[in-house]
PDB file of C-alpha atoms in Angstrom:
ATOM      1  CA  MET A   1      14.460  25.147  -2.625  1.00  0.00           C
ATOM      2  CA  LYS A   2      12.220  24.148  -4.206  1.00  0.00           C
ATOM      3  CA  THR A   3       8.400  24.251  -2.684  1.00  0.00           C
ATOM      4  CA  ALA A   4       5.604  22.345  -2.785  1.00  0.00           C
ATOM      5  CA  PRO A   5       2.202  24.103  -4.423  1.00  0.00           C
ATOM      6  CA  GLY A   6       0.882  26.474  -1.476  1.00  0.00           C
ATOM      7  CA  CYS A   7       3.620  26.558   0.429  1.00  0.00           C
ATOM      8  CA  ALA A   8       5.916  29.536   1.485  1.00  0.00           C
ATOM      9  CA  CYS A   9       9.919  28.957   0.999  1.00  0.00           C
ATOM     10  CA  SER A  10      11.643  29.043   4.547  1.00  0.00           C
ATOM     11  CA  ALA A  11      14.898  27.795   5.797  1.00  0.00           C
ATOM     12  CA  THR A  12      12.961  25.154   7.569  1.00  0.00           C
ATOM     13  CA  PRO A  13      11.030  23.083   5.231  1.00  0.00           C
ATOM     14  CA  ALA A  14       7.588  22.061   6.119  1.00  0.00           C
ATOM     15  CA  PRO A  15       6.542  19.264   7.906  1.00  0.00           C
ATOM     16  CA  GLY A  16       6.429  16.248   5.615  1.00  0.00           C
ATOM     17  CA  LEU A  17       8.995  18.033   3.008  1.00  0.00           C
ATOM     18  CA  THR A  18      12.703  16.942   2.819  1.00  0.00           C
ATOM     19  CA  LYS A  19      15.198  19.820   2.420  1.00  0.00           C
ATOM     20  CA  ALA A  20      15.578  19.472  -1.292  1.00  0.00           C
ATOM     21  CA  GLY A  21      11.227  20.490  -0.670  1.00  0.00           C
ATOM     22  CA  TRP A  22       9.845  17.038  -1.744  1.00  0.00           C
ATOM     23  CA  ARG A  23       7.300  15.351   0.236  1.00  0.00           C
ATOM     24  CA  GLN A  24       8.640  11.654   1.188  1.00  0.00           C
ATOM     25  CA  MET A  25       6.869   9.027  -0.048  1.00  0.00           C
ATOM     26  CA  TYR A  26       6.344   5.251  -0.080  1.00  0.00           C
ATOM     27  CA  LYS A  27       5.040   2.622  -2.638  1.00  0.00           C
ATOM     28  CA  LEU A  28       2.842   0.382  -1.490  1.00  0.00           C
ATOM     29  CA  ALA A  29       1.956  -2.884  -3.113  1.00  0.00           C
ATOM     30  CA  PHE A  30      -0.349  -5.675  -2.127  1.00  0.00           C
ATOM     31  CA  PHE A  31      -1.830  -9.196  -3.281  1.00  0.00           C
ATOM     32  CA  VAL A  32      -5.450  -9.904  -2.594  1.00  0.00           C
ATOM     33  CA  PRO A  33      -8.352 -12.343  -3.869  1.00  0.00           C
ATOM     34  CA  PRO A  34     -10.561 -11.044  -6.387  1.00  0.00           C
ATOM     35  CA  SER A  35     -13.425 -10.812  -3.694  1.00  0.00           C
ATOM     36  CA  HIS A  36     -11.865  -8.468  -1.513  1.00  0.00           C
ATOM     37  CA  VAL A  37     -10.125  -6.477  -3.787  1.00  0.00           C
ATOM     38  CA  ASP A  38     -12.015  -3.556  -3.816  1.00  0.00           C
ATOM     39  CA  GLU A  39     -12.756  -3.288  -0.422  1.00  0.00           C
ATOM     40  CA  VAL A  40      -8.904  -3.525   0.906  1.00  0.00           C
ATOM     41  CA  LYS A  41      -8.274  -0.788  -2.032  1.00  0.00           C
ATOM     42  CA  ASN A  42     -10.964   1.325  -0.034  1.00  0.00           C
ATOM     43  CA  ALA A  43      -9.666   0.763   2.682  1.00  0.00           C
ATOM     44  CA  VAL A  44      -6.468   1.825   1.919  1.00  0.00           C
ATOM     45  CA  PHE A  45      -7.419   5.191  -0.149  1.00  0.00           C
ATOM     46  CA  ALA A  46      -9.970   6.150   3.420  1.00  0.00           C
ATOM     47  CA  ALA A  47      -6.483   6.313   5.043  1.00  0.00           C
ATOM     48  CA  GLY A  48      -4.654   8.646   2.638  1.00  0.00           C
ATOM     49  CA  ALA A  49      -2.908   6.466   0.045  1.00  0.00           C
ATOM     50  CA  GLY A  50      -3.011   6.941  -3.370  1.00  0.00           C
ATOM     51  CA  ARG A  51      -3.182  10.385  -3.607  1.00  0.00           C
ATOM     52  CA  ILE A  52      -1.061  12.027  -6.234  1.00  0.00           C
ATOM     53  CA  GLY A  53      -1.171  15.748  -6.858  1.00  0.00           C
ATOM     54  CA  ALA A  54      -4.996  16.512  -7.541  1.00  0.00           C
ATOM     55  CA  TYR A  55      -6.091  13.255  -8.153  1.00  0.00           C
ATOM     56  CA  ASP A  56      -6.752  10.428  -5.211  1.00  0.00           C
ATOM     57  CA  GLN A  57      -7.698   6.734  -5.383  1.00  0.00           C
ATOM     58  CA  CYS A  58      -4.482   6.533  -7.981  1.00  0.00           C
ATOM     59  CA  CYS A  59      -3.136   2.955  -8.028  1.00  0.00           C
ATOM     60  CA  TRP A  60      -1.671   0.505 -10.602  1.00  0.00           C
ATOM     61  CA  GLN A  61      -2.692  -3.434 -10.209  1.00  0.00           C
ATOM     62  CA  VAL A  62      -2.164  -6.796 -12.372  1.00  0.00           C
ATOM     63  CA  LEU A  63      -4.301  -9.948 -12.377  1.00  0.00           C
ATOM     64  CA  GLY A  64      -1.789 -12.644 -11.888  1.00  0.00           C
ATOM     65  CA  HIS A  65      -1.478 -16.134  -9.864  1.00  0.00           C
ATOM     66  CA  GLY A  66      -0.139 -16.467  -6.275  1.00  0.00           C
ATOM     67  CA  GLN A  67       1.134 -19.838  -5.065  1.00  0.00           C
ATOM     68  CA  PHE A  68       1.724 -20.801  -0.957  1.00  0.00           C
ATOM     69  CA  ARG A  69       1.317 -23.732   1.514  1.00  0.00           C
ATOM     70  CA  PRO A  70      -0.742 -23.628   5.172  1.00  0.00           C
ATOM     71  CA  LEU A  71       1.771 -24.737   7.377  1.00  0.00           C
ATOM     72  CA  ASP A  72       0.338 -26.780  10.993  1.00  0.00           C
ATOM     73  CA  GLY A  73      -1.395 -24.438  12.957  1.00  0.00           C
ATOM     74  CA  SER A  74      -2.754 -21.270  10.406  1.00  0.00           C
ATOM     75  CA  GLN A  75      -5.930 -20.239   9.619  1.00  0.00           C
ATOM     76  CA  PRO A  76      -5.986 -20.022   6.457  1.00  0.00           C
ATOM     77  CA  PHE A  77      -8.976 -17.912   4.425  1.00  0.00           C
ATOM     78  CA  ILE A  78      -8.290 -20.033   1.199  1.00  0.00           C
ATOM     79  CA  GLY A  79      -6.698 -23.837   1.452  1.00  0.00           C
ATOM     80  CA  GLN A  80      -5.840 -26.624   4.035  1.00  0.00           C
ATOM     81  CA  ASP A  81      -3.072 -27.240   5.907  1.00  0.00           C
ATOM     82  CA  GLY A  82      -0.318 -28.986   4.176  1.00  0.00           C
ATOM     83  CA  VAL A  83      -1.514 -28.576   0.479  1.00  0.00           C
ATOM     84  CA  VAL A  84      -0.040 -26.040  -2.097  1.00  0.00           C
ATOM     85  CA  GLU A  85      -2.459 -23.420  -2.904  1.00  0.00           C
ATOM     86  CA  GLN A  86      -2.767 -21.524  -6.239  1.00  0.00           C
ATOM     87  CA  VAL A  87      -4.902 -18.770  -6.517  1.00  0.00           C
ATOM     88  CA  GLU A  88      -5.644 -15.808  -8.533  1.00  0.00           C
ATOM     89  CA  GLU A  89      -5.292 -12.488  -6.851  1.00  0.00           C
ATOM     90  CA  TRP A  90      -5.046  -8.906  -7.731  1.00  0.00           C
ATOM     91  CA  LYS A  91      -1.403  -7.190  -7.448  1.00  0.00           C
ATOM     92  CA  VAL A  92      -1.804  -3.697  -6.302  1.00  0.00           C
ATOM     93  CA  GLU A  93       0.413  -1.173  -6.370  1.00  0.00           C
ATOM     94  CA  LEU A  94       0.063   2.511  -4.739  1.00  0.00           C
ATOM     95  CA  VAL A  95       1.620   5.480  -3.312  1.00  0.00           C
ATOM     96  CA  VAL A  96       2.147   7.215   0.242  1.00  0.00           C
ATOM     97  CA  ALA A  97       3.245   9.762   2.087  1.00  0.00           C
ATOM     98  CA  ASP A  98       5.179   9.416   4.936  1.00  0.00           C
ATOM     99  CA  GLU A  99       3.012  10.561   7.481  1.00  0.00           C
ATOM    100  CA  LEU A 100       0.020   8.153   6.296  1.00  0.00           C
ATOM    101  CA  ILE A 101       2.247   4.612   5.585  1.00  0.00           C
ATOM    102  CA  GLN A 102       1.535   3.320   9.074  1.00  0.00           C
ATOM    103  CA  GLN A 103      -2.254   4.054   8.629  1.00  0.00           C
ATOM    104  CA  ALA A 104      -2.544   2.803   5.275  1.00  0.00           C
ATOM    105  CA  VAL A 105      -0.716  -0.487   6.016  1.00  0.00           C
ATOM    106  CA  ALA A 106      -3.052  -0.882   9.179  1.00  0.00           C
ATOM    107  CA  ALA A 107      -6.116   0.067   7.372  1.00  0.00           C
ATOM    108  CA  LEU A 108      -4.383  -3.020   5.240  1.00  0.00           C
ATOM    109  CA  LYS A 109      -4.044  -5.648   7.510  1.00  0.00           C
ATOM    110  CA  GLN A 110      -7.625  -4.915   9.028  1.00  0.00           C
ATOM    111  CA  SER A 111      -9.595  -5.172   5.636  1.00  0.00           C
ATOM    112  CA  HIS A 112      -7.387  -8.001   4.171  1.00  0.00           C
ATOM    113  CA  PRO A 113      -9.331 -11.485   4.422  1.00  0.00           C
ATOM    114  CA  TYR A 114      -5.705 -13.313   4.836  1.00  0.00           C
ATOM    115  CA  GLU A 115      -4.176 -14.341   8.426  1.00  0.00           C
ATOM    116  CA  THR A 116      -0.937 -13.001   7.003  1.00  0.00           C
ATOM    117  CA  PRO A 117      -1.418 -10.456   4.092  1.00  0.00           C
ATOM    118  CA  ALA A 118       1.504 -10.265   1.315  1.00  0.00           C
ATOM    119  CA  TYR A 119       2.581  -6.595   1.208  1.00  0.00           C
ATOM    120  CA  GLU A 120       5.847  -4.540   0.292  1.00  0.00           C
ATOM    121  CA  VAL A 121       6.727  -1.224   1.534  1.00  0.00           C
ATOM    122  CA  TRP A 122       9.567   0.709  -0.472  1.00  0.00           C
ATOM    123  CA  ARG A 123      11.193   4.058  -0.270  1.00  0.00           C
ATOM    124  CA  LEU A 124      10.798   6.406  -2.891  1.00  0.00           C
ATOM    125  CA  GLU A 125      13.733   8.641  -3.810  1.00  0.00           C
ATOM    126  CA  ALA A 126      13.083  12.008  -5.367  1.00  0.00           C
ATOM    127  CA  PHE A 127      15.060  12.998  -8.547  1.00  0.00           C
TER     128      PHE A 127
END
């Protein structure tokens, strides 16, 4: 069985490691306006996301344009009910260990300025 650095080989994998010896990881991707990109990234990093080996605060990001239309009853951070809004947004992608994904998503939601943040969580597979 493959083991992670610092782990002793045993018949039962250490917590967080699969039978193949790999830690289950997720990719978290989210969209955030430029005014809040650092605040949201720092909150997600503080929850433990973005760690790869001996590195932390690892992410990939690209600036793009998002579109949405607030519906009646919404409380948009940007825009007006019923009007299509186009805005600049950063797409940020990072990895998160299985045992930290719930905390990372909670930190994202707590720190994000949008009423309903757009985000994706993808389970990654070891090859």
